[in-house]
Short mmCIF file of C-alpha atoms in Angstrom, two decimals:
data_model
loop_
_atom_site.label_atom_id
_atom_site.label_comp_id
_atom_site.label_asym_id
_atom_site.label_seq_id
_atom_site.Cartn_x
_atom_site.Cartn_y
_atom_site.Cartn_z
CA MET A 110 1.61 -24.52 189.17
CA LYS A 111 5.67 -24.28 189.35
CA GLN A 112 8.31 -22.26 189.30
CA THR A 113 9.94 -21.39 186.04
CA TYR A 114 13.11 -19.86 185.61
CA SER A 115 12.78 -19.16 181.92
CA THR A 116 10.62 -16.64 179.14
CA LYS A 117 9.61 -19.50 177.55
CA GLN A 118 8.73 -21.37 180.44
CA LYS A 119 6.82 -18.44 181.28
CA ALA A 120 5.35 -18.15 178.48
CA GLY A 121 3.61 -22.01 178.39
CA GLN A 122 3.01 -21.14 181.90
CA PHE A 123 0.79 -18.08 181.40
CA LEU A 124 -1.06 -20.07 178.30
CA HIS A 125 -1.92 -23.11 180.34
CA ILE A 126 -4.03 -20.85 182.77
CA LEU A 127 -4.71 -18.49 180.24
CA PHE A 128 -6.41 -20.50 177.64
CA PRO A 129 -9.16 -22.67 179.87
CA ILE A 130 -10.08 -19.56 181.83
CA LEU A 131 -10.77 -17.59 177.99
CA VAL A 132 -12.42 -20.22 176.98
CA THR A 133 -14.69 -20.40 180.31
CA GLN A 134 -15.63 -16.35 180.08
CA VAL A 135 -15.62 -16.49 176.29
CA ALA A 136 -18.72 -20.18 176.84
CA LEU A 137 -19.93 -17.83 179.98
CA SER A 138 -20.44 -14.63 178.01
CA ALA A 139 -22.35 -16.44 175.47
CA ILE A 140 -24.75 -17.36 177.57
CA THR A 141 -25.52 -13.53 177.70
CA PHE A 142 -25.00 -13.41 173.99
CA PHE A 143 -27.28 -15.78 173.38
CA ASP A 144 -30.02 -15.07 175.31
CA THR A 145 -29.98 -11.50 173.88
CA ASN A 146 -29.83 -12.99 170.49
CA MET A 147 -32.61 -15.07 170.44
CA SER A 148 -34.53 -12.71 172.00
CA GLY A 149 -33.91 -10.80 168.81
CA LYS A 150 -34.84 -13.25 167.11
CA HIS A 151 -38.17 -13.52 168.83
CA GLY A 152 -39.23 -9.91 168.29
CA THR A 153 -37.16 -6.73 168.86
CA ALA A 154 -39.67 -5.42 172.48
CA ASP A 155 -38.34 -8.59 173.91
CA LEU A 156 -34.56 -7.52 172.86
CA ALA A 157 -35.38 -4.62 174.33
CA GLY A 158 -36.40 -5.84 177.49
CA VAL A 159 -34.01 -8.02 177.86
CA ALA A 160 -31.67 -5.75 177.42
CA ILE A 161 -33.00 -3.81 179.84
CA GLY A 162 -33.30 -6.54 182.10
CA THR A 163 -29.59 -7.68 181.47
CA SER A 164 -28.43 -3.68 182.35
CA LEU A 165 -29.60 -4.19 185.67
CA TRP A 166 -28.74 -7.96 186.53
CA ILE A 167 -24.84 -8.13 185.11
CA PRO A 168 -23.02 -4.87 187.31
CA ILE A 169 -25.17 -6.55 190.49
CA GLN A 170 -23.74 -9.85 189.55
CA THR A 171 -20.18 -9.48 188.16
CA GLY A 172 -19.43 -6.48 191.42
CA LEU A 173 -20.77 -9.57 193.34
CA SER A 174 -19.12 -11.95 192.20
CA GLY A 175 -16.21 -10.04 192.07
CA ILE A 176 -16.15 -9.99 196.21
CA LEU A 177 -16.51 -14.01 196.10
CA MET A 178 -13.29 -13.69 193.44
CA GLY A 179 -11.23 -12.75 196.99
CA ILE A 180 -10.89 -16.06 197.47
CA THR A 181 -8.41 -16.09 194.18
CA PRO A 182 -5.56 -14.85 195.36
CA ILE A 183 -6.01 -16.05 199.03
CA VAL A 184 -6.19 -19.92 197.64
CA SER A 185 -2.78 -18.60 195.67
CA ASN A 186 -0.80 -17.30 198.01
CA LEU A 187 -1.81 -20.03 200.48
CA ILE A 188 -0.53 -22.91 197.84
CA GLY A 189 2.85 -20.57 197.18
CA SER A 190 3.21 -20.60 200.67
CA ARG A 191 2.73 -24.01 200.85
CA ARG A 192 -0.07 -24.24 203.17
CA ASP A 193 -3.00 -26.10 201.47
CA LYS A 194 -4.71 -27.41 204.35
CA ASP A 195 -5.78 -24.54 205.40
CA ILE A 196 -7.99 -24.34 201.91
CA ALA A 197 -10.56 -26.11 202.57
CA TYR A 198 -11.41 -23.59 205.30
CA GLN A 199 -11.01 -20.97 203.24
CA VAL A 200 -13.17 -22.02 200.75
CA THR A 201 -16.44 -22.78 203.37
CA GLN A 202 -16.13 -19.20 204.36
CA GLY A 203 -16.45 -18.29 200.71
CA ILE A 204 -19.48 -20.63 200.39
CA TRP A 205 -20.78 -18.85 203.51
CA LEU A 206 -20.30 -15.61 201.80
CA SER A 207 -21.79 -16.47 198.60
CA LEU A 208 -25.02 -17.73 200.16
CA ILE A 209 -25.14 -14.70 202.63
CA VAL A 210 -25.02 -12.10 199.62
CA SER A 211 -27.23 -14.35 197.55
CA LEU A 212 -30.14 -13.59 200.11
CA LEU A 213 -29.32 -10.04 200.40
CA VAL A 214 -29.86 -9.51 196.94
CA LEU A 215 -33.22 -11.88 196.48
CA LEU A 216 -34.37 -9.41 199.99
CA SER A 217 -33.27 -6.01 198.14
CA GLY A 218 -34.68 -7.01 194.59
CA SER A 219 -38.13 -7.99 196.25
CA PHE A 220 -38.38 -4.60 196.98
CA ALA A 221 -35.98 -2.15 194.37
CA LEU A 222 -37.48 -4.50 191.54
CA SER A 223 -40.32 -2.71 190.70
CA PRO A 224 -39.86 1.22 191.66
CA VAL A 225 -36.74 0.96 189.71
CA LEU A 226 -38.41 -0.26 186.15
CA GLU A 227 -41.22 2.61 186.83
CA PHE A 228 -38.89 4.70 187.11
CA MET A 229 -37.42 3.73 183.63
CA ASN A 230 -40.97 5.04 181.78
CA LEU A 231 -40.75 1.89 179.43
CA GLU A 232 -43.23 0.79 176.49
CA THR A 233 -45.37 -1.82 178.68
CA GLN A 234 -44.17 -4.74 176.76
CA VAL A 235 -40.91 -4.00 177.68
CA HIS A 236 -41.64 -2.96 181.00
CA ASP A 237 -43.45 -6.16 181.83
CA ILE A 238 -40.61 -8.48 179.82
CA ALA A 239 -37.97 -6.93 182.32
CA PHE A 240 -39.41 -7.42 185.41
CA GLN A 241 -40.34 -11.33 184.21
CA PHE A 242 -36.86 -11.93 183.20
CA LEU A 243 -35.43 -10.83 186.49
CA CYS A 244 -37.72 -12.53 188.22
CA ALA A 245 -36.95 -15.56 186.43
CA ILE A 246 -33.45 -15.99 186.66
CA SER A 247 -33.48 -15.19 190.64
CA PHE A 248 -34.12 -18.36 190.70
CA GLY A 249 -30.53 -19.31 190.01
CA ILE A 250 -28.77 -16.68 192.42
CA ILE A 251 -27.79 -19.00 195.08
CA PRO A 252 -26.13 -21.73 192.62
CA LEU A 253 -24.42 -19.03 190.79
CA PHE A 254 -22.75 -17.12 193.72
CA GLY A 255 -21.67 -20.51 195.05
CA TYR A 256 -20.66 -21.13 191.54
CA THR A 257 -17.84 -18.55 191.34
CA VAL A 258 -16.63 -19.23 195.05
CA VAL A 259 -16.21 -22.99 193.44
CA ARG A 260 -14.62 -21.97 190.83
CA SER A 261 -12.33 -19.71 192.26
CA CYS A 262 -10.69 -22.45 194.29
CA ILE A 263 -10.23 -24.41 191.26
CA ASP A 264 -8.66 -21.70 188.83
CA ALA A 265 -6.58 -20.55 192.03
CA LEU A 266 -5.03 -24.27 192.10
CA GLY A 267 -4.32 -23.83 188.30
CA GLN A 268 -7.12 -26.37 187.50
CA THR A 269 -9.10 -24.07 184.61
CA ARG A 270 -9.13 -26.54 182.27
CA VAL A 271 -11.80 -28.22 184.90
CA SER A 272 -14.24 -24.55 184.39
CA MET A 273 -13.54 -24.99 181.16
CA LEU A 274 -14.98 -28.24 180.87
CA ILE A 275 -17.63 -27.35 183.02
CA THR A 276 -18.59 -24.18 180.94
CA LEU A 277 -18.87 -26.07 177.91
CA ILE A 278 -21.41 -28.18 178.79
CA ALA A 279 -23.37 -25.76 180.67
CA LEU A 280 -23.86 -23.93 177.00
CA PRO A 281 -25.04 -26.24 175.66
CA VAL A 282 -28.09 -26.98 178.04
CA ASN A 283 -28.35 -23.35 178.10
CA VAL A 284 -29.44 -22.98 173.80
CA GLY A 285 -31.07 -25.58 173.44
CA LEU A 286 -33.35 -24.66 176.89
CA ASN A 287 -33.53 -20.94 175.35
CA TYR A 288 -34.68 -22.80 171.79
CA LEU A 289 -37.32 -24.75 173.60
CA LEU A 290 -38.83 -21.87 176.01
CA ILE A 291 -38.21 -18.84 173.78
CA PHE A 292 -39.99 -19.93 171.02
CA GLY A 293 -42.58 -22.31 172.40
CA LYS A 294 -40.58 -25.49 170.18
CA PHE A 295 -41.74 -29.74 171.34
CA GLY A 296 -44.51 -28.13 173.69
CA PHE A 297 -42.98 -25.79 175.75
CA PRO A 298 -44.41 -22.73 176.05
CA SER A 299 -43.56 -19.35 174.46
CA LEU A 300 -42.41 -17.30 176.84
CA GLY A 301 -39.48 -14.97 174.61
CA GLY A 302 -37.18 -13.30 176.11
CA VAL A 303 -38.77 -14.36 180.14
CA GLY A 304 -37.68 -17.62 178.59
CA ALA A 305 -34.10 -16.48 178.13
CA GLY A 306 -34.43 -16.00 181.98
CA VAL A 307 -35.53 -19.66 183.07
CA ALA A 308 -33.28 -21.20 180.86
CA SER A 309 -30.41 -19.06 182.59
CA ALA A 310 -31.44 -19.91 186.04
CA ILE A 311 -31.37 -23.72 184.99
CA THR A 312 -28.17 -23.41 183.61
CA TYR A 313 -26.42 -21.64 187.01
CA TRP A 314 -27.75 -24.98 189.23
CA VAL A 315 -26.90 -27.05 186.69
CA ILE A 316 -22.45 -25.44 186.39
CA PHE A 317 -23.15 -25.17 190.22
CA ILE A 318 -23.87 -29.09 190.80
CA ILE A 319 -21.32 -30.85 188.36
CA ALA A 320 -18.56 -28.11 190.15
CA LEU A 321 -19.22 -30.08 193.24
CA VAL A 322 -18.97 -33.20 192.11
CA PHE A 323 -15.36 -32.19 190.77
CA VAL A 324 -14.26 -30.99 193.72
CA TYR A 325 -15.47 -33.70 195.90
CA ARG A 326 -14.66 -36.92 193.79
CA ALA A 327 -11.52 -35.87 191.30
CA GLU A 328 -7.97 -34.91 192.18
CA PRO A 329 -6.22 -32.51 193.15
CA PHE A 330 -9.22 -31.11 194.73
CA LYS A 331 -9.84 -34.36 196.59
CA SER A 332 -6.56 -34.53 198.64
CA LEU A 333 -7.70 -31.27 199.50
CA ARG A 334 -10.69 -32.63 200.79
CA LEU A 335 -12.94 -29.65 200.23
CA PHE A 336 -16.51 -29.86 201.36
CA ARG A 337 -15.39 -33.29 203.43
CA ASN A 338 -15.68 -31.00 206.98
CA PHE A 339 -18.27 -28.67 208.36
CA TYR A 340 -17.28 -25.36 209.01
CA SER A 341 -19.08 -23.36 210.55
CA LEU A 342 -19.29 -19.20 209.96
CA SER A 343 -16.27 -16.91 211.20
CA VAL A 344 -16.63 -13.91 211.27
CA ASN A 345 -13.01 -13.06 211.33
CA SER A 346 -12.70 -15.67 207.89
CA ILE A 347 -15.66 -13.06 205.93
CA LYS A 348 -14.05 -10.37 207.08
CA GLU A 349 -10.85 -11.16 205.71
CA LEU A 350 -12.70 -12.12 202.55
CA LEU A 351 -14.36 -8.64 202.09
CA LYS A 352 -10.89 -7.22 202.69
CA ILE A 353 -9.38 -8.11 199.81
CA GLY A 354 -13.03 -8.95 197.44
CA VAL A 355 -15.16 -5.89 198.32
CA PRO A 356 -12.44 -3.13 196.40
CA ILE A 357 -12.70 -6.05 194.12
CA GLY A 358 -16.18 -6.30 193.51
CA PHE A 359 -16.54 -2.17 193.55
CA SER A 360 -13.91 -2.35 190.67
CA ILE A 361 -15.76 -4.62 188.93
CA PHE A 362 -19.02 -3.24 189.92
CA PHE A 363 -17.66 0.26 188.83
CA GLU A 364 -16.60 -0.62 185.44
CA THR A 365 -19.85 -2.88 184.60
CA ALA A 366 -22.41 -0.38 185.98
CA VAL A 367 -21.41 2.50 183.53
CA PHE A 368 -22.40 0.63 180.91
CA SER A 369 -25.66 -0.49 182.12
CA ALA A 370 -26.21 3.36 183.89
CA VAL A 371 -25.63 4.08 179.80
CA THR A 372 -28.08 2.31 178.76
CA LEU A 373 -30.55 3.12 181.49
CA LEU A 374 -29.96 6.68 180.50
CA MET A 375 -30.81 6.35 176.90
CA SER A 376 -34.74 5.01 177.83
CA ARG A 377 -35.23 7.94 177.02
CA PHE A 378 -34.73 6.86 173.37
CA ASP A 379 -37.14 5.13 170.60
CA THR A 380 -37.02 0.97 171.56
CA VAL A 381 -34.63 0.43 168.54
CA THR A 382 -32.05 2.67 170.25
CA ILE A 383 -32.10 0.68 172.99
CA ALA A 384 -32.03 -2.57 171.01
CA ALA A 385 -29.11 -1.67 169.09
CA HIS A 386 -27.13 -0.63 171.80
CA GLN A 387 -27.61 -3.29 174.08
CA ALA A 388 -26.51 -5.77 170.88
CA ALA A 389 -23.59 -3.41 170.49
CA ILE A 390 -22.54 -3.08 174.19
CA ASN A 391 -23.48 -7.03 174.62
CA PHE A 392 -20.78 -8.38 171.12
CA ALA A 393 -18.23 -5.27 172.79
CA SER A 394 -18.53 -7.45 176.64
CA THR A 395 -18.13 -10.77 174.32
CA LEU A 396 -14.48 -9.16 173.30
CA TYR A 397 -13.71 -7.88 176.66
CA MET A 398 -13.83 -11.46 178.27
CA ILE A 399 -9.90 -11.64 176.52
CA PRO A 400 -8.82 -9.19 178.67
CA LEU A 401 -10.80 -10.03 181.68
CA SER A 402 -8.95 -13.67 181.13
CA ILE A 403 -5.75 -12.32 181.01
CA CYS A 404 -7.14 -10.99 184.24
CA MET A 405 -7.84 -13.79 186.14
CA SER A 406 -4.47 -15.74 184.77
CA LEU A 407 -2.30 -12.58 186.08
CA THR A 408 -3.95 -12.94 189.66
CA ILE A 409 -3.50 -16.00 189.70
CA LEU A 410 0.04 -16.36 188.71
CA VAL A 411 0.86 -12.87 190.23
CA GLY A 412 -0.21 -13.89 193.80
CA PHE A 413 1.35 -17.63 193.54
CA GLU A 414 4.78 -15.61 192.97
CA ASN A 415 4.08 -13.34 195.31
CA GLY A 416 3.92 -15.84 197.78
CA SER A 417 6.31 -17.51 196.59
CA GLY A 418 8.84 -14.67 197.24
CA ARG A 419 9.41 -14.29 193.80
CA LEU A 420 8.71 -10.99 192.84
CA LYS A 421 10.87 -10.48 189.23
CA ASP A 422 8.34 -13.31 188.29
CA ALA A 423 5.76 -11.93 189.34
CA ARG A 424 6.84 -8.74 187.29
CA GLN A 425 7.02 -10.77 184.13
CA TYR A 426 4.53 -12.07 184.36
CA GLY A 427 2.32 -8.90 184.26
CA ILE A 428 4.67 -7.10 181.59
CA MET A 429 3.73 -10.46 179.23
CA GLY A 430 0.31 -10.38 180.31
CA ILE A 431 -0.42 -6.77 179.59
CA GLY A 432 1.11 -6.62 176.28
CA SER A 433 -0.55 -9.38 174.97
CA ALA A 434 -3.48 -8.08 175.88
CA ALA A 435 -2.90 -4.86 174.28
CA VAL A 436 -1.50 -6.82 171.08
CA LEU A 437 -5.04 -8.77 171.21
CA SER A 438 -7.22 -5.29 170.94
CA LEU A 439 -5.60 -4.39 167.68
CA LEU A 440 -6.51 -7.27 166.33
CA THR A 441 -10.27 -7.67 167.76
CA ALA A 442 -10.31 -3.58 166.30
CA LEU A 443 -9.86 -4.86 163.28
CA VAL A 444 -12.99 -7.35 163.31
CA LEU A 445 -14.34 -4.45 164.59
CA LEU A 446 -13.86 -2.06 161.37
CA PHE A 447 -13.98 -4.56 159.07
CA ALA A 448 -17.10 -6.70 159.97
CA GLY A 449 -19.29 -4.69 161.89
CA SER A 450 -22.17 -4.86 159.18
CA SER A 451 -22.03 -9.24 160.15
CA VAL A 452 -22.09 -9.07 163.01
CA ALA A 453 -24.82 -6.26 163.66
CA GLY A 454 -26.20 -9.00 161.40
CA LEU A 455 -26.71 -11.38 164.06
CA TYR A 456 -28.71 -9.54 166.02
CA SER A 457 -31.42 -8.45 164.55
CA ASP A 458 -32.86 -8.99 160.69
CA GLU A 459 -33.89 -5.44 161.26
CA PRO A 460 -32.15 -2.86 158.65
CA GLU A 461 -32.54 0.15 160.61
CA VAL A 462 -31.00 -2.28 163.85
CA ILE A 463 -28.24 -3.32 161.76
CA SER A 464 -27.37 0.12 160.56
CA LEU A 465 -27.62 1.36 163.97
CA ILE A 466 -25.99 -1.37 165.50
CA GLN A 467 -22.87 -0.99 162.81
CA HIS A 468 -22.38 2.24 163.82
CA PHE A 469 -21.96 1.63 167.46
CA LEU A 470 -19.36 -1.38 166.96
CA ILE A 471 -16.97 1.57 165.73
CA TYR A 472 -16.95 3.23 168.98
CA ALA A 473 -16.61 0.54 170.77
CA ILE A 474 -12.92 -0.11 168.91
CA PHE A 475 -11.93 2.99 170.65
CA PHE A 476 -12.52 1.67 174.21
CA GLN A 477 -12.08 -2.20 173.71
CA ILE A 478 -8.69 -0.47 173.09
CA SER A 479 -8.25 1.07 176.83
CA ASP A 480 -9.95 -2.67 178.44
CA ALA A 481 -6.91 -4.11 177.24
CA ILE A 482 -4.23 -2.24 178.74
CA ALA A 483 -6.76 -1.39 182.51
CA THR A 484 -8.22 -4.99 183.20
CA PRO A 485 -4.71 -6.79 183.11
CA THR A 486 -3.52 -3.87 185.13
CA GLN A 487 -5.84 -4.92 187.81
CA GLY A 488 -5.28 -8.58 187.88
CA VAL A 489 -1.73 -8.06 188.21
CA LEU A 490 -2.93 -5.43 191.60
CA ARG A 491 -4.67 -8.52 192.58
CA GLY A 492 -1.99 -10.86 192.66
CA TYR A 493 0.24 -8.59 194.70
CA LYS A 494 -3.26 -8.28 196.87
CA ASP A 495 -2.90 -4.51 196.24
CA VAL A 496 -7.13 -3.13 195.98
CA ASN A 497 -7.90 0.06 197.34
CA PRO A 498 -6.78 2.08 195.32
CA ALA A 499 -7.70 0.32 191.77
CA PHE A 500 -11.23 0.93 193.33
CA ILE A 501 -10.68 5.08 194.26
CA ILE A 502 -8.91 4.86 190.35
CA CYS A 503 -12.07 3.01 188.58
CA PHE A 504 -14.65 4.88 190.95
CA VAL A 505 -13.39 8.66 189.84
CA ALA A 506 -12.35 7.34 185.74
CA TYR A 507 -15.98 5.80 185.00
CA TRP A 508 -18.64 7.41 187.72
CA VAL A 509 -16.87 10.66 187.97
CA ILE A 510 -15.56 11.99 184.29
CA GLY A 511 -16.65 9.30 181.88
CA LEU A 512 -20.24 9.03 182.78
CA PRO A 513 -20.66 12.74 183.78
CA THR A 514 -19.04 13.97 180.06
CA GLY A 515 -20.93 11.00 177.92
CA TYR A 516 -24.50 12.97 179.67
CA VAL A 517 -23.63 16.05 178.68
CA LEU A 518 -22.15 15.16 175.26
CA ALA A 519 -25.00 13.20 174.63
CA THR A 520 -27.44 16.16 176.26
CA TYR A 521 -26.20 19.63 175.01
CA THR A 522 -25.17 18.64 171.77
CA ASP A 523 -26.23 17.10 167.88
CA MET A 524 -24.12 13.94 169.17
CA GLY A 525 -27.18 11.80 170.62
CA ALA A 526 -26.70 8.86 171.41
CA TYR A 527 -23.43 8.26 170.74
CA GLY A 528 -22.38 11.24 172.93
CA TYR A 529 -22.77 8.14 176.08
CA TRP A 530 -20.17 5.99 174.00
CA VAL A 531 -18.02 8.97 174.09
CA GLY A 532 -17.81 9.50 177.69
CA LEU A 533 -17.45 5.34 178.30
CA ILE A 534 -14.64 5.54 176.06
CA THR A 535 -12.53 8.96 177.33
CA GLY A 536 -13.42 7.28 181.33
CA LEU A 537 -12.03 3.94 179.96
CA ALA A 538 -8.55 5.66 178.99
CA ILE A 539 -7.64 7.61 181.80
CA GLY A 540 -8.54 4.52 183.66
CA ALA A 541 -5.99 3.13 181.96
CA ILE A 542 -3.40 5.37 182.85
CA LEU A 543 -3.83 5.60 186.41
CA LEU A 544 -4.28 2.04 186.86
CA LEU A 545 -0.67 1.70 185.05
CA ALA A 546 1.12 4.44 187.22
CA ARG A 547 -0.34 2.80 190.08
CA LEU A 548 1.00 -0.53 189.36
CA VAL A 549 4.66 0.84 188.78
CA LYS A 550 4.51 2.47 192.32
CA VAL A 551 3.50 -1.02 193.72
CA GLN A 552 6.02 -2.68 191.99
CA ARG A 553 8.49 -0.28 193.06
CA LYS A 554 7.17 -0.82 197.05
CA PHE A 555 7.88 -4.48 196.66
CA ALA A 556 11.19 -4.01 195.12
CA ALA A 557 12.31 -1.90 197.80
CA ALA A 558 11.27 -4.13 200.35
CA ALA A 559 13.10 -7.15 199.22
CA GLN A 560 16.34 -4.95 198.82
CA ILE A 561 15.77 -3.67 203.37
CA GLN A 562 14.59 -7.27 204.17
CA ARG A 563 17.70 -8.65 202.32
#
């Protein structure tokens, strides 16, 4: 990354950072997409089982990955303040934290998984597929969280094309393994939806190993001497990572978990409704990769400019990123509006399921527009290291307002399952407004502090 002097230069650097992140996020999302899609082609019970398993796993994965992504603003600020020699130490502490997190997830999952699934009162076949899917994917937890730390460092250095390349290598591996293990091709066992979990676990190991090779042997990582010296675990450094990472992780968790909570609450509906809901959420999640990628880009760019003391440039990047996300959300809304039936057909061959998916996608139009404002705004706030208020805002908007509203509409009106989607739309819209208000306040505070220093 480098200092920019014009809007044209900023747009160029923004796109240079953004495009590889977007490709990477879409490819990572495609892994979940193909898990869901290919499981659905095997059978409706497989689709529902993977849907339930994914709904339990994704909020945990994204929330804890968010904690580990706290390394991104730390590395960006180190680069901006020209303290490159401290990067290797901080990344190693991130790896220590990822190992601790992984072991805690495995330990808690071994006790909690069965009771949670039993509480949901699922059909026997759906219950068994969900349980086995999650057991299979657990073998990839350690490399997945390790890769999150390494990738966050790679991206913070502005080398987002490396992350893109690694993920593009991994995607065909995952799809190929899905084909072999879900459908039992070329002598492999036909595992149905469970095969998707096995394939994902293997893929996590692949991307972690490739990432380690890159940062150890290729420039500019080699000159930073990443993983060339052993650093023991430092409690103070872990506390610093957690101070930034925990609010980020909880913000992400509250947003992703509310969607999963809706899926779990919808377990009282029939298998067709669960499958259609999850298919619509899965596609909307793929579209969400656009504002999420812009969010991650803004954290890197705003963190770099903020670390260098260039507040005007940081503000300009924020406006550029949020504006771009808003425009792109309108374009994706048109896709959902005019191509909904084609999208639904990607997930199922059953007319009843396709019809329900198409109806759910209409509601997805509205909440993905709110996401386009809220998510990039969080990225800007993280660049300023202002993370605690965003976490509180997300909790209130999604869990205090959105989810209860959805429950009331779904339970006490004739909206049924669609009531939950209206609740989601309400929570996301309120969250977007509050986050924008917080960003304005933070930028004014930084500007005032800069005036005093002068």
